[in-house]
Amino acid sequence: MPEISLTVNGEQITKSVEGRTLLVEFIRETLKLTGTHIGCDTSQCGACTVHLNGKAVKSCTMLAVQADGAEITTIEGLAPDGRLNPMQQAFKDHHGLQCGFCTPGMIMRAMALVAENPEPTETEVRHGLEGNICRCTGYQNIVAAVLDGAKALRS
Amino acid sequence: MSNVKIGDSLKRFEDQRFLTGRGRYVDDINLDGQTRAVVVRSPYAHATIRSIDTAAALAMEGVLLVVTRDDWQREGFKPMPTKSAVKTNADGTPLKEPPRHALAIDRVRYVGEPVALVVAETLSQAQAAAEAVEVDYDELPAVVDPVQALAPGAPQLWDGIPNNLCIDFELGDKAGTDKAFAEADHVVSLDILNNRVTAVPIETRGCVAAHDAGSDRYTLWNASQNVHANRDTFAEVLNIAKEQLDHIAPDVGGGFGAKNSGYPEPVLCLYAARRLGRPVKWINSRSESFLSDTHGRGQTSRVELALTRDGRFLALRTSTVGGIGAYAWTVGPFTPTGGSARTQGGPYHFPAMHYRGRAVFINTAPMDPYRGAGRPEATFQTERIVEYAARTLGFDPVELRRKNLMPPEMLPHKTPMGLDVDSGDFPLLFEETLKMADKADLAALRAKAEGAGRKFGFAIAPYLECTGGGPKEHAGVVFNKDGSIELAVGTSSTGMGHETALAQILAANLGVDVDRIKFRQADTTATPLGGGHGGSRGMEVGGNAVKQAADEIVELAKPVAARLLQSETEEVEFADGQFQAGASSVSMNDVIEASLDSDKLPDGMEPGCLDHSSVFERGVISIPNGVHAAAVEVDPETGVVGFLGYWVMDDFGKIINPMLADGQVMGGVAQGIGQALLEDIVYDPDTGQLVTGSLMDYGLPHADEIPNMEIGYYEGAPTKKNPLGVKGAGEAGCVGACPAAVNAVLDALKDYGVTHIDMPLTPMKVWKAIRAGGKHDPHGLLGDAA
Amino acid sequence: MEDFTYSRPASLSDAVAVHGNADDAMYMAGGQTLIPVLKQGLAMPTDVIDLGAVWQLDGIAVSGGTVTIGAMTRHAVVAASNDVGRAIPALATLAGGIGDAQVRNRGTIGGSLANNDPSADYPAAVLGLNATVVTDRRELAAGGYFDGMFATSLEPGEIITAVKFPVPEKAGYAKFPNPASRYALVGVFVAKTASGVRVAATGAGQDGVFRVTVLEDALNDDFRAAPLRDVTIPEDNLMTDMHADAAYRAHLIGVMTARAVARANGRD
């Protein structure tokens, strides 16, 4: 089995993995970071979104071995001390989550979106979230949260 | 005094763990020695099982067990029961309830039906072995359309169930309705499809089952909306006492009805766990979910409206055929019958109504509740025929509705469907919704759309629905020395925020700070009974159970307060967290503290004397109502629909937490819009194969397809049916959205002569309707079957 | 998913060598299609050769009227590239509309072309712009590269290294997404070049991407959107599925072409 070394939420990790192990399986089962979720099998729902070297990717559509040498951030890495970051806080303030299952992926995508475009319009946010499906909220409060989170992150 | 009150938009307690990735969903649970299970599913819509050979699978690395029909028959396990509230045909005979076993016994009747369960050390071993289970099938003809299934010569799913008819149900005054139609100035009649859809909670179904041989007790962690009812079903199947099974729902990632049923997979895992003496985990894949989750809607109806010359409604007549899948699932036969009958006619005054509903077996996945379960169908049927009448008879759609709404002075009123409509102001909500839309300047929206070459449409859709689900709920309260207050309720939040709203009710009624409350739900070990989630019952039944418990705790606390106040119990009054006797008062906080200290208690009372459980039972179901309005634009070149505005006025009675109520409405509207415009479960009519077997073909709404909604609440007519005065909020968004969206699109297409398109209004269907220029057979769906 | 031997060679020659020594090897570029295919068991290679570390394959260069894009260049990079945006803005627009943001961060032009999904976007640009597909062993003109649905003229073991796009006078791309998958139900790339107009449609044809000659003829006469309304697109050989039948796809080809032309002419 190949051995990989990578940084996950700031921690240096070296592990053996099978070639076929998906990054999301590695994160959830090997590293026990269960905040990253699996909601589909056709790369559409976005619940598994993590950051790979600062960019949002779907961890169900990447092999763990491909992350060798990379820096990965998962939802657990955003609030290591339990204090919500401004985007997480905005989701809470705007009721941008209900069941919470899509939420980690949604927030990881939102953080990347705001990093690419710190002052997005509502249309840009709605379009920018097209790789993430939420079945609970009707998106309205998610969009409000991302716009507000972006503002808080700017200041 | 509490730091919260009813009506505050209290932020959610559950959010902290969900936002930081520390939620605990069933797939996050891993037990020592855990094995993995994979279901072998039928590849055929209808076939006889000749043989099942498990030898090759059992010989594979890591494989521990393959469960088949042989085990089921040897163990004498029972079929899973239907719990439909309607079980009687119009002629008084019982419905047909063929045996629904967790595993197919002699025949498979839908693609995806469980045939075997393979358990192995790892998931990939189980998956590989599932491929190696050899099942020899003899394929039979299949039928997936319920109207075709009723027709002579159709493939028959069950021996001894002619024409695949499960139940033929009627409600209302047939003679009176027929008479009204015969005498009416105008009669309109239209066949309407309510397309088959599925809930697609983003967390798929899954469970972890364990068995302790020493005590012969089972524990099941299950992504369930209804732990108590499911526990009873599983215990019945396995021939065990229900006390032997602890059923726990951890955090559940959405449900919308699809996690309500007693499904086969958990009971298979319970059995496998007992056989192996090791925990068994099963997680459905998304593609398997499309095959094996319950579906919703799936009704074909002929709807007829009789009117006077000046547009007064005289009678409504509906005949529905619902395809419930191959089995009478948990409540499957109820939805197209009683479930869709009750709220026919909506908030309009109808002197006469008659409803006929037939539930029909077809070779598809089962039908069970989906957000609204019958009320969205009834509302859609009513609002479509009203719109169709307006369009074809030349009435203004707004005026026609305005003229026929029940005025408040007519309430309370029992509708011809037997629905007890007690409170509300339908005309007021109608006008308020129009005002909201007018503020958005519809003329300007129209001008902008038309300037860009698009067609503008607007529609208003009043709705009236009712609550449902389990009528009883348990609330247990325990006061701890560390100051925390435990609240255990048998409801089941799959995202609605009960952890916050129910704590809010307890805190506000006890007059304590809400942060002290620790919430526990959906756990049969914590609550002796519970009704789970369904029928918008969370606040209506669960909330009232909590209020009742709080009120009773106040009474229990009065003797404690009296001693502190050096007064008599009878003299103690309670308000705003304070017990008062004459000029002196003591806070609930102090009374709680005293209740845990034997030195401060009256004689005969023990520490913990305020710990209390209460069971609330709903008397009569509540009637949420409201009005939706939508403005859309249609690109006639492509058929693409876009929203320009969406407005909602709801009467949910008293609102516990407006932020949470908004969330329910927004999510419900999004699901309604999804059904109206893009969601569709499609089976191949010849083979019975599922065409929409993944998110590649089953369209879900994305962020750029759902509009912002403006939502208002009317709290001027709370119901007296329950102490909180609440009417239920969970499904209403889904009830109003389909007619608002569809009628708005059809309004946009009126210049083309288009009067009807069946859901979903996909771009292709809209474009084809424009091309057909209104040519449409209003009786093209039911034909003679009506 | 069946297990396989994973390798991540650092050079083209190493990658080809690994492929030659394996029983049944597949190259992996961005993996955004290959990994779902492996998950579903639709392919079970013995070896997966990750091209992510092959240094020769990345990057964008513009020179002498040609935009050259390395095969491993991610869609997001093409979409954000100022060089591409200046030279062939329609190509950047196309790349920015593939899949979703997460997919664009992984998916590559070489992977898209090697897979040749009939609903993929890039084939329309390659055929529409008459681009050249460069491999480790030869150069293939667009017209000879595509060989039907999921089929190309790549030989076993052959690796796309880059794509060379001639800069057109003007170009536009318009896509009508599948309501569920958001792949192209119909995508049309229109390019006006010195040697004439090319119109390439993806998502619609039973044999994958194809040139729509009736529209090319009309646009060679008059490169405007409005006259296209009178052109009838033949339905022969167009796909039919639950989201669009051949008649609707034929119609959408006309509409998307008109929109692509409007964009090419600077009128959106």
PDB file of C-alpha atoms in Angstrom, chain B residues 4-10 500-506 508-509 538-540 543-544 547 652-661 715 722 724-727 729:
ATOM      1  CA  VAL B   4     -36.615  33.772  26.064  1.00  0.00           C
ATOM      2  CA  LYS B   5     -40.275  33.996  25.273  1.00  0.00           C
ATOM      3  CA  ILE B   6     -42.584  32.403  22.777  1.00  0.00           C
ATOM      4  CA  GLY B   7     -42.211  34.325  19.548  1.00  0.00           C
ATOM      5  CA  ASP B   8     -38.483  35.030  19.864  1.00  0.00           C
ATOM      6  CA  SER B   9     -36.224  34.088  16.972  1.00  0.00           C
ATOM      7  CA  LEU B  10     -33.939  32.218  19.308  1.00  0.00           C
ATOM      8  CA  THR B 500     -34.204  24.876  20.236  1.00  0.00           C
ATOM      9  CA  ALA B 501     -37.953  25.376  19.844  1.00  0.00           C
ATOM     10  CA  LEU B 502     -39.033  22.797  22.406  1.00  0.00           C
ATOM     11  CA  ALA B 503     -36.448  24.087  24.869  1.00  0.00           C
ATOM     12  CA  GLN B 504     -37.801  27.566  24.187  1.00  0.00           C
ATOM     13  CA  ILE B 505     -41.311  26.437  25.098  1.00  0.00           C
ATOM     14  CA  LEU B 506     -40.157  24.765  28.298  1.00  0.00           C
ATOM     15  CA  ALA B 508     -40.649  30.299  28.586  1.00  0.00           C
ATOM     16  CA  ASN B 509     -43.350  28.398  30.422  1.00  0.00           C
ATOM     17  CA  GLY B 538     -43.630  18.948  16.020  1.00  0.00           C
ATOM     18  CA  MET B 539     -45.002  22.040  17.718  1.00  0.00           C
ATOM     19  CA  GLU B 540     -48.640  21.033  17.576  1.00  0.00           C
ATOM     20  CA  GLY B 543     -44.762  21.552  21.690  1.00  0.00           C
ATOM     21  CA  ASN B 544     -48.010  21.118  23.524  1.00  0.00           C
ATOM     22  CA  LYS B 547     -46.154  23.080  27.568  1.00  0.00           C
ATOM     23  CA  PHE B 652     -49.772  28.876  11.563  1.00  0.00           C
ATOM     24  CA  GLY B 653     -51.569  30.175  14.614  1.00  0.00           C
ATOM     25  CA  LYS B 654     -49.128  31.241  17.303  1.00  0.00           C
ATOM     26  CA  ILE B 655     -45.539  31.285  16.036  1.00  0.00           C
ATOM     27  CA  ILE B 656     -43.074  29.795  18.522  1.00  0.00           C
ATOM     28  CA  ASN B 657     -39.871  30.874  16.732  1.00  0.00           C
ATOM     29  CA  PRO B 658     -40.293  32.971  13.571  1.00  0.00           C
ATOM     30  CA  MET B 659     -36.765  32.227  12.351  1.00  0.00           C
ATOM     31  CA  LEU B 660     -37.454  28.501  12.421  1.00  0.00           C
ATOM     32  CA  ALA B 661     -40.903  28.952  10.883  1.00  0.00           C
ATOM     33  CA  GLU B 715     -51.349  35.423  14.298  1.00  0.00           C
ATOM     34  CA  ASN B 722     -54.500  23.075  21.551  1.00  0.00           C
ATOM     35  CA  LEU B 724     -50.266  26.710  22.504  1.00  0.00           C
ATOM     36  CA  GLY B 725     -52.640  27.841  19.776  1.00  0.00           C
ATOM     37  CA  VAL B 726     -50.321  26.503  17.058  1.00  0.00           C
ATOM     38  CA  LYS B 727     -51.409  25.035  13.753  1.00  0.00           C
ATOM     39  CA  ALA B 729     -45.724  24.810   9.942  1.00  0.00           C
TER      40      ALA B 729
END
